[in-house]
Short mmCIF file of C-alpha atoms and ligand atoms in Angstrom, two decimals:
data_model
loop_
_atom_site.label_atom_id
_atom_site.label_comp_id
_atom_site.label_asym_id
_atom_site.label_seq_id
_atom_site.Cartn_x
_atom_site.Cartn_y
_atom_site.Cartn_z
CA MET A 1 -6.81 -18.60 10.43
CA PHE A 2 -8.25 -18.75 13.97
CA ASP A 3 -8.22 -21.93 16.05
CA LYS A 4 -10.38 -22.58 19.16
CA ASN A 5 -7.47 -21.74 21.41
CA ILE A 6 -6.95 -18.23 20.00
CA ILE A 7 -10.72 -17.52 19.82
CA ASN A 8 -10.93 -18.35 23.59
CA LYS A 9 -8.14 -15.85 24.19
CA PHE A 10 -9.84 -13.22 22.04
CA LYS A 11 -12.98 -13.60 24.18
CA LYS A 12 -11.10 -12.16 27.20
CA ILE A 13 -9.77 -9.06 25.42
CA LYS A 14 -11.51 -5.72 25.13
CA THR A 15 -12.71 -5.23 21.54
CA PRO A 16 -12.23 -3.82 18.90
CA PHE A 17 -8.59 -4.58 18.24
CA TYR A 18 -6.27 -5.27 15.49
CA TYR A 19 -4.68 -8.69 15.36
CA TYR A 20 -1.52 -9.39 13.32
CA ASP A 21 -0.41 -12.93 12.45
CA LEU A 22 3.40 -12.61 12.28
CA LYS A 23 3.85 -15.98 10.77
CA VAL A 24 1.82 -14.96 7.69
CA LEU A 25 3.86 -11.73 7.47
CA GLU A 26 7.15 -13.65 7.77
CA ASP A 27 6.11 -16.22 5.17
CA THR A 28 5.07 -13.40 2.82
CA LEU A 29 8.41 -11.57 3.33
CA THR A 30 10.42 -14.79 2.89
CA GLU A 31 8.64 -15.56 -0.40
CA LEU A 32 9.02 -11.94 -1.61
CA LYS A 33 12.72 -12.00 -0.80
CA LYS A 34 13.20 -15.29 -2.67
CA GLN A 35 11.38 -14.11 -5.74
CA SER A 36 12.92 -10.64 -5.93
CA ASP A 37 16.45 -11.98 -5.37
CA LYS A 38 15.89 -14.35 -8.26
CA TYR A 39 15.55 -11.45 -10.62
CA SER A 40 17.84 -9.04 -8.64
CA TYR A 41 14.98 -6.65 -8.22
CA THR A 42 14.87 -4.02 -5.42
CA VAL A 43 11.68 -3.78 -3.36
CA HIS A 44 10.84 -0.66 -1.33
CA TYR A 45 8.00 -1.29 1.16
CA ALA A 46 5.32 1.40 0.83
CA ILE A 47 5.15 2.57 4.48
CA LYS A 48 1.82 4.13 4.11
CA ALA A 49 0.10 0.76 3.93
CA ASN A 50 0.94 -0.03 7.53
CA ALA A 51 3.35 2.11 9.59
CA ASN A 52 3.07 -0.01 12.80
CA GLU A 53 6.43 -0.09 14.50
CA ARG A 54 6.73 -3.82 14.92
CA ILE A 55 5.66 -4.47 11.34
CA LEU A 56 8.13 -1.92 10.00
CA THR A 57 10.95 -3.41 12.11
CA LEU A 58 10.18 -6.87 10.80
CA ILE A 59 10.04 -5.78 7.18
CA SER A 60 13.27 -3.78 7.42
CA SER A 61 15.08 -6.84 8.92
CA TYR A 62 14.68 -8.54 5.56
CA GLY A 63 16.70 -5.80 3.89
CA PHE A 64 13.91 -4.21 1.84
CA GLY A 65 13.98 -0.52 1.18
CA ALA A 66 11.20 1.98 2.04
CA ASP A 67 8.86 3.99 -0.08
CA CYS A 68 7.73 7.13 1.78
CA VAL A 69 5.10 9.72 1.11
CA SER A 70 5.85 12.14 3.90
CA GLY A 71 8.73 13.51 5.97
CA ASN A 72 7.44 11.68 9.02
CA GLU A 73 7.49 8.41 7.14
CA ILE A 74 11.11 9.02 6.21
CA THR A 75 11.99 9.70 9.87
CA LYS A 76 10.09 6.62 11.05
CA SER A 77 11.46 4.26 8.43
CA ILE A 78 15.01 5.25 9.42
CA ARG A 79 14.21 4.76 13.11
CA THR A 80 12.77 1.28 12.42
CA GLY A 81 15.85 0.07 10.57
CA PHE A 82 15.39 0.93 6.87
CA ASP A 83 18.61 1.91 5.07
CA LYS A 84 18.67 5.57 4.03
CA ASN A 85 20.19 4.56 0.77
CA LYS A 86 17.08 2.52 -0.01
CA ILE A 87 14.50 5.25 0.71
CA VAL A 88 12.44 6.67 -2.13
CA PHE A 89 10.17 9.71 -1.49
CA ALA A 90 7.05 10.11 -3.56
CA GLY A 91 4.05 12.41 -3.31
CA VAL A 92 2.39 15.11 -5.32
CA GLY A 93 2.59 17.69 -2.58
CA LYS A 94 5.91 17.59 -0.74
CA SER A 95 6.34 20.53 1.63
CA ASP A 96 9.66 22.35 1.90
CA ASP A 97 10.31 20.84 5.33
CA GLU A 98 9.72 17.35 3.97
CA ILE A 99 12.07 17.91 1.03
CA MET A 100 14.76 19.19 3.49
CA CYS A 101 14.18 15.99 5.61
CA GLY A 102 14.95 13.89 2.48
CA LEU A 103 17.99 15.99 1.57
CA LYS A 104 19.38 15.94 5.15
CA ASN A 105 19.07 12.18 5.29
CA ASP A 106 20.66 11.68 1.84
CA ILE A 107 17.86 9.42 0.73
CA PHE A 108 18.31 7.34 -2.38
CA CYS A 109 15.83 9.24 -4.57
CA PHE A 110 12.99 11.84 -4.75
CA ASN A 111 10.23 10.69 -7.12
CA VAL A 112 9.34 14.06 -8.66
CA GLU A 113 5.85 14.79 -9.95
CA SER A 114 6.12 18.19 -11.65
CA ILE A 115 8.51 20.78 -13.19
CA GLN A 116 7.75 23.16 -10.40
CA GLU A 117 8.78 20.49 -7.80
CA LEU A 118 12.06 19.97 -9.72
CA GLU A 119 12.72 23.70 -9.39
CA VAL A 120 11.91 23.80 -5.66
CA ILE A 121 14.03 20.68 -4.89
CA ASN A 122 16.89 22.18 -6.88
CA ALA A 123 16.71 25.51 -4.85
CA LEU A 124 16.57 23.70 -1.51
CA ALA A 125 19.37 21.40 -2.44
CA ALA A 126 21.46 24.41 -3.49
CA SER A 127 20.76 26.07 -0.12
CA VAL A 128 22.47 23.19 1.64
CA ASN A 129 25.12 22.51 -0.95
CA LYS A 130 23.80 19.17 -2.00
CA THR A 131 22.65 17.42 -5.20
CA ALA A 132 19.30 15.73 -5.03
CA ARG A 133 18.97 12.40 -6.84
CA VAL A 134 15.56 12.24 -8.62
CA ALA A 135 13.44 9.98 -10.65
CA LEU A 136 10.82 11.52 -12.92
CA ARG A 137 7.38 10.19 -11.94
CA ILE A 138 5.59 9.77 -15.23
CA ASN A 139 1.83 9.59 -15.74
CA PRO A 140 1.78 6.81 -18.38
CA ASN A 141 -1.95 7.15 -19.11
CA VAL A 142 -2.50 3.43 -18.38
CA ASP A 143 -5.86 2.27 -17.00
CA ALA A 144 -5.28 0.14 -13.86
CA LYS A 145 -8.83 -1.23 -14.09
CA THR A 146 -9.31 -0.84 -10.36
CA HIS A 147 -11.58 1.31 -8.27
CA GLN A 148 -11.63 5.04 -9.45
CA PHE A 149 -10.37 6.27 -6.10
CA ILE A 150 -7.27 4.09 -6.25
CA THR A 151 -6.32 4.50 -9.85
CA THR A 152 -3.47 7.05 -10.33
CA GLY A 153 -1.96 6.54 -13.81
CA LEU A 154 -4.59 8.27 -16.00
CA GLU A 155 -4.15 11.75 -17.50
CA GLU A 156 -7.17 12.93 -15.42
CA ASN A 157 -5.44 11.99 -12.18
CA LYS A 158 -3.31 14.46 -10.23
CA PHE A 159 -0.22 12.27 -10.25
CA GLY A 160 2.97 12.40 -12.27
CA ILE A 161 4.36 14.35 -15.25
CA ASN A 162 2.27 14.10 -18.41
CA GLY A 163 3.52 13.37 -21.90
CA TRP A 164 3.03 16.95 -23.19
CA GLU A 165 5.48 18.22 -20.54
CA PHE A 166 8.39 15.92 -21.45
CA GLU A 167 10.18 18.48 -23.73
CA ASP A 168 9.96 21.21 -21.08
CA VAL A 169 11.30 18.70 -18.46
CA ILE A 170 14.42 18.07 -20.60
CA LYS A 171 15.02 21.71 -21.09
CA LYS A 172 14.55 22.45 -17.40
CA LEU A 173 16.83 19.66 -16.27
CA LYS A 174 19.70 21.20 -18.20
CA GLU A 175 19.41 24.35 -16.08
CA LEU A 176 19.14 22.71 -12.70
CA LYS A 177 22.62 22.13 -11.31
CA HIS A 178 21.58 20.55 -7.99
CA ILE A 179 19.46 17.82 -9.56
CA GLU A 180 20.89 14.46 -10.69
CA THR A 181 18.31 12.50 -12.71
CA ILE A 182 18.75 8.79 -11.94
CA GLY A 183 15.46 7.16 -12.66
CA LEU A 184 12.11 6.94 -14.35
CA HIS A 185 9.17 6.21 -12.02
CA PHE A 186 5.63 4.96 -12.45
CA HIS A 187 2.81 3.97 -10.14
CA ILE A 188 -0.50 3.44 -11.79
CA GLY A 189 -2.81 2.35 -8.86
CA SER A 190 -3.61 -0.13 -6.28
CA GLN A 191 -5.38 -3.50 -5.86
CA ILE A 192 -4.58 -4.45 -9.41
CA THR A 193 -5.48 -8.12 -9.95
CA ASP A 194 -5.22 -8.39 -13.78
CA LEU A 195 -1.53 -8.94 -14.60
CA ASN A 196 -2.18 -7.75 -18.14
CA VAL A 197 -2.40 -4.26 -16.68
CA PHE A 198 1.28 -4.54 -15.71
CA LYS A 199 2.13 -5.85 -19.12
CA GLY A 200 0.47 -2.73 -20.59
CA LEU A 201 2.58 -0.58 -18.18
CA CYS A 202 5.76 -2.32 -19.36
CA ILE A 203 4.95 -1.48 -23.01
CA ARG A 204 4.26 2.17 -22.20
CA ALA A 205 7.41 2.38 -19.99
CA ASN A 206 9.51 1.04 -22.91
CA GLU A 207 8.17 3.75 -25.23
CA ILE A 208 8.71 6.44 -22.66
CA GLN A 209 12.22 5.35 -21.82
CA SER A 210 13.14 5.24 -25.51
CA TRP A 211 11.70 8.74 -26.05
CA PHE A 212 13.88 10.10 -23.23
CA ASN A 213 16.95 8.20 -24.48
CA ASP A 214 16.41 9.69 -28.01
CA HIS A 215 16.37 13.13 -26.27
CA GLY A 216 19.69 12.52 -24.50
CA LEU A 217 18.51 11.45 -21.10
CA GLU A 218 19.60 7.99 -19.64
CA PHE A 219 18.43 6.43 -16.38
CA GLU A 220 20.26 4.27 -13.83
CA HIS A 221 16.97 2.68 -12.68
CA ILE A 222 13.35 2.12 -13.55
CA ASN A 223 10.80 2.17 -10.73
CA VAL A 224 7.43 0.60 -11.60
CA GLY A 225 5.77 1.34 -8.31
CA GLY A 226 3.38 -1.05 -6.47
CA GLY A 227 -0.20 -2.00 -6.78
CA LEU A 228 -0.27 -5.77 -6.89
CA GLY A 229 -3.66 -6.81 -5.50
CA VAL A 230 -4.61 -9.41 -2.90
CA ASN A 231 -7.49 -11.85 -2.62
CA TYR A 232 -10.02 -10.06 -0.37
CA LYS A 233 -12.92 -12.47 -1.33
CA GLU A 234 -11.14 -15.67 -0.14
CA PRO A 235 -8.01 -14.63 1.79
CA ASP A 236 -7.18 -18.16 3.00
CA GLU A 237 -6.84 -19.31 -0.66
CA ASN A 238 -3.99 -16.78 -1.25
CA LEU A 239 -2.46 -15.80 2.04
CA ILE A 240 0.82 -15.53 0.28
CA PRO A 241 0.68 -13.45 -2.94
CA ASP A 242 2.00 -14.86 -6.21
CA PHE A 243 5.11 -12.70 -6.46
CA ASN A 244 6.65 -14.97 -9.04
CA SER A 245 3.97 -14.42 -11.63
CA PHE A 246 4.04 -10.68 -10.95
CA PHE A 247 7.81 -10.29 -11.35
CA SER A 248 7.86 -12.52 -14.34
CA VAL A 249 5.66 -10.10 -16.24
CA PHE A 250 8.31 -7.41 -15.81
CA ASN A 251 11.12 -9.81 -16.56
CA LYS A 252 9.40 -10.70 -19.92
CA PHE A 253 8.05 -7.33 -21.08
CA LEU A 254 10.16 -4.51 -19.56
CA GLU A 255 13.25 -3.67 -21.58
CA LEU A 256 16.10 -2.72 -19.24
CA ARG A 257 19.30 -1.13 -20.44
CA GLY A 258 22.71 -2.61 -19.61
CA ASN A 259 23.25 -2.13 -15.95
CA GLN A 260 19.93 -0.67 -15.22
CA THR A 261 18.18 -1.84 -12.02
CA LEU A 262 14.50 -2.40 -11.55
CA HIS A 263 12.71 -1.18 -8.43
CA PHE A 264 9.25 -1.86 -6.98
CA GLU A 265 7.15 -0.18 -4.32
CA LEU A 266 4.87 -2.78 -2.84
CA GLY A 267 2.59 -1.94 0.12
CA ARG A 268 -0.73 -3.78 0.27
CA THR A 269 0.58 -7.19 -0.87
CA LEU A 270 3.10 -7.45 1.97
CA VAL A 271 0.84 -6.69 4.86
CA ALA A 272 -2.88 -7.04 3.91
CA GLN A 273 -3.39 -10.75 4.77
CA CYS A 274 -1.51 -10.77 8.08
CA GLY A 275 -4.09 -8.37 9.75
CA SER A 276 -7.62 -8.76 11.02
CA LEU A 277 -9.95 -6.40 12.81
CA ILE A 278 -11.58 -8.22 15.67
CA SER A 279 -14.89 -6.81 16.90
CA LYS A 280 -17.90 -7.80 19.06
CA VAL A 281 -21.59 -7.58 18.06
CA LEU A 282 -23.33 -5.01 20.21
CA PHE A 283 -26.85 -5.40 18.93
CA VAL A 284 -28.79 -7.19 16.25
CA LYS A 285 -31.62 -5.05 14.89
CA GLU A 286 -34.31 -6.03 12.46
CA GLY A 287 -34.57 -3.71 9.44
CA VAL A 288 -37.13 -3.72 6.60
CA ASN A 289 -35.47 -6.31 4.36
CA THR A 290 -32.51 -7.29 6.45
CA SER A 291 -31.09 -7.62 9.90
CA PHE A 292 -28.40 -5.31 11.05
CA ALA A 293 -25.46 -6.71 12.97
CA ILE A 294 -24.11 -3.60 14.78
CA LEU A 295 -20.42 -3.97 15.76
CA ASP A 296 -18.27 -2.14 18.20
CA ALA A 297 -15.82 -1.41 15.39
CA GLY A 298 -16.64 1.19 12.78
CA MET A 299 -15.24 3.30 9.95
CA THR A 300 -12.98 4.98 12.57
CA GLU A 301 -11.06 1.66 12.90
CA LEU A 302 -11.36 0.50 9.24
CA LEU A 303 -12.10 3.28 6.74
CA ARG A 304 -11.69 1.44 3.42
CA PRO A 305 -15.29 0.19 2.97
CA ALA A 306 -16.68 3.78 3.57
CA LEU A 307 -13.91 5.41 1.53
CA TYR A 308 -13.95 3.22 -1.52
CA GLN A 309 -16.55 0.62 -1.11
CA SER A 310 -13.97 -2.01 -0.64
CA TYR A 311 -14.84 -5.64 0.22
CA HIS A 312 -13.57 -7.41 3.27
CA LYS A 313 -14.45 -11.00 4.20
CA ILE A 314 -16.40 -11.02 7.41
CA GLU A 315 -16.52 -14.06 9.73
CA ASN A 316 -18.36 -14.89 12.89
CA LEU A 317 -15.88 -16.61 15.07
CA THR A 318 -18.26 -17.83 17.86
CA SER A 319 -21.51 -18.99 16.21
CA GLU A 320 -22.37 -22.17 14.36
CA GLY A 321 -26.13 -21.43 13.83
CA ASP A 322 -28.04 -21.34 10.60
CA VAL A 323 -26.78 -19.01 7.90
CA GLN A 324 -28.64 -15.72 7.45
CA ASN A 325 -28.10 -12.41 5.75
CA TYR A 326 -26.94 -9.42 7.74
CA ASP A 327 -25.95 -5.83 6.94
CA VAL A 328 -22.76 -5.57 9.05
CA VAL A 329 -22.45 -2.00 10.28
CA GLY A 330 -20.43 0.07 12.72
CA PRO A 331 -21.69 2.39 15.56
CA ILE A 332 -20.67 5.72 13.92
CA CYS A 333 -23.28 8.32 13.08
CA GLU A 334 -22.79 8.00 9.25
CA SER A 335 -24.71 5.70 6.85
CA SER A 336 -21.48 4.91 5.01
CA ASP A 337 -20.30 3.27 8.18
CA THR A 338 -21.12 -0.18 6.70
CA PHE A 339 -18.68 -3.04 6.41
CA GLY A 340 -20.92 -5.25 4.17
CA LYS A 341 -24.47 -5.69 2.90
CA SER A 342 -26.33 -8.97 2.77
CA VAL A 343 -23.36 -10.78 4.39
CA LYS A 344 -23.98 -14.46 4.92
CA LEU A 345 -23.16 -15.32 8.54
CA PRO A 346 -24.27 -18.03 10.96
CA GLU A 347 -27.03 -16.78 13.22
CA THR A 348 -25.48 -13.79 14.98
CA LYS A 349 -26.19 -12.56 18.47
CA ARG A 350 -25.10 -9.88 20.86
CA GLY A 351 -21.59 -10.69 22.10
CA ASP A 352 -20.47 -12.78 19.16
CA LEU A 353 -16.87 -12.18 17.97
CA ILE A 354 -16.50 -11.01 14.39
CA ALA A 355 -13.27 -10.98 12.41
CA ILE A 356 -12.96 -8.59 9.44
CA ARG A 357 -10.17 -10.15 7.36
CA SER A 358 -7.30 -8.81 5.21
CA THR A 359 -7.10 -5.54 7.14
CA GLY A 360 -3.33 -5.39 7.56
CA ALA A 361 -3.03 -2.81 4.77
CA TYR A 362 -4.66 0.63 4.95
CA GLY A 363 -6.44 -0.45 8.12
CA GLU A 364 -4.90 0.55 11.39
CA VAL A 365 -2.88 3.32 9.71
CA MET A 366 -6.05 5.03 8.42
CA SER A 367 -7.91 4.97 11.82
CA PHE A 368 -8.99 8.32 13.15
CA GLY A 369 -10.71 9.77 16.19
CA TYR A 370 -14.19 10.90 14.86
CA ASN A 371 -16.89 10.66 17.49
CA LEU A 372 -13.99 10.85 19.99
CA ARG A 373 -13.41 7.19 19.67
CA ASP A 374 -10.57 5.46 21.42
CA LYS A 375 -7.75 4.09 19.27
CA ALA A 376 -8.13 0.34 18.79
CA ALA A 377 -5.59 -1.79 20.66
CA VAL A 378 -3.11 -3.98 18.69
CA TYR A 379 -2.06 -7.53 19.44
CA TYR A 380 0.45 -9.87 17.73
CA SER A 381 0.26 -13.65 17.24
CA ASP A 382 3.35 -14.27 19.37
CA GLU A 383 1.58 -12.79 22.40
CA PHE A 384 -0.89 -15.67 22.23
CA SER A 385 1.43 -18.69 22.04
C1 PLP B 401 0.59 3.82 -2.31
C2 PLP B 401 1.74 3.79 -3.13
C3 PLP B 401 2.36 2.54 -3.39
C4 PLP B 401 1.99 1.20 -2.85
O1 PLP B 401 0.73 0.79 -3.39
P1 PLP B 401 0.14 -0.66 -3.01
O2 PLP B 401 -1.08 -0.72 -3.85
O3 PLP B 401 -0.05 -0.64 -1.58
O4 PLP B 401 1.20 -1.66 -3.42
C5 PLP B 401 3.58 2.60 -4.22
N1 PLP B 401 4.03 3.70 -4.73
C6 PLP B 401 3.43 4.91 -4.52
C7 PLP B 401 3.98 6.14 -5.11
C8 PLP B 401 2.27 4.97 -3.75
O5 PLP B 401 1.69 6.14 -3.57
#
């Protein structure tokens, strides 16, 4: 991904910083648009994966909708060009202010996670004389076979309405005059690489939709959430995700009614591969069984490895020495501040430039100021040409 020219430019910049390759992002969006148009599917970008202004503006320019999980995400998505009529709002704990933000902006749909939330949205909508469009977020009890911290569709997880509450939901909806139920929503987890998991979701969704139809409730749309995984091990082999195979699973196994539309909320797959965290080696220190390469980037810039033991490919951009094993760690006073153990790198010295790949999703947006760290700078590929 990095040629000599760009590495020479990186050498002159203060590290650590995020680097976004806009060509990779544009190629990804072009492919996504082509494949989703083929099936007439609607894609809402999950803002929480990367809420960087330039990236949002680029994604919105392709006409995709937004999937928001806070009031501030709603406001920012509108400011960066997303159409209000294509905003969905999810989240297990929406505050009254956030619900009002969605109502005031007449967003497309609230994805509602409990009966109590339905009641609150109904009351708030009544107070401003509006009707809220909602989709029921169902917990389908499907195992996403991904890391336990990013699985969301099991009964033990906090998300969605569970099967034993369906009858009560139907009863409640008859009482709520300021709610219009327009959809059925699912989101079972993130970084799902086994497409069979999505087939399983389709089969459960078919059963659940039939149950609601039998009980007198019809839906204009089905929303199957996001979660399509990316190749963290070898990013260059799959810079552009295989959207066609993903969509074709739903085309084949999900039973849509007459005019029903199908919606997706993809986050990670749109933005992961366009981003890299660029850092410098501060020190190399001999440990008992390993050497530590201590970087000037840490968990404060990239939290995923510490938060859910995630793997990112690590490259030394400036060494061609013999390959050795390094534990690549950050400078923060926490042992979990580790980017990789026994990472094979060419001989690594103080001052070498390190790229941590596939950090466009859940990277910059999760950075925080622990240890009073400065916020990492951000650069885009078009600033280097
Ligand atoms: C996070 C989230 C997504 C996006 O997940 P990705 O794995 O990034 O595709 C979609 N829908 C909801 C409700 C989410 O919380």
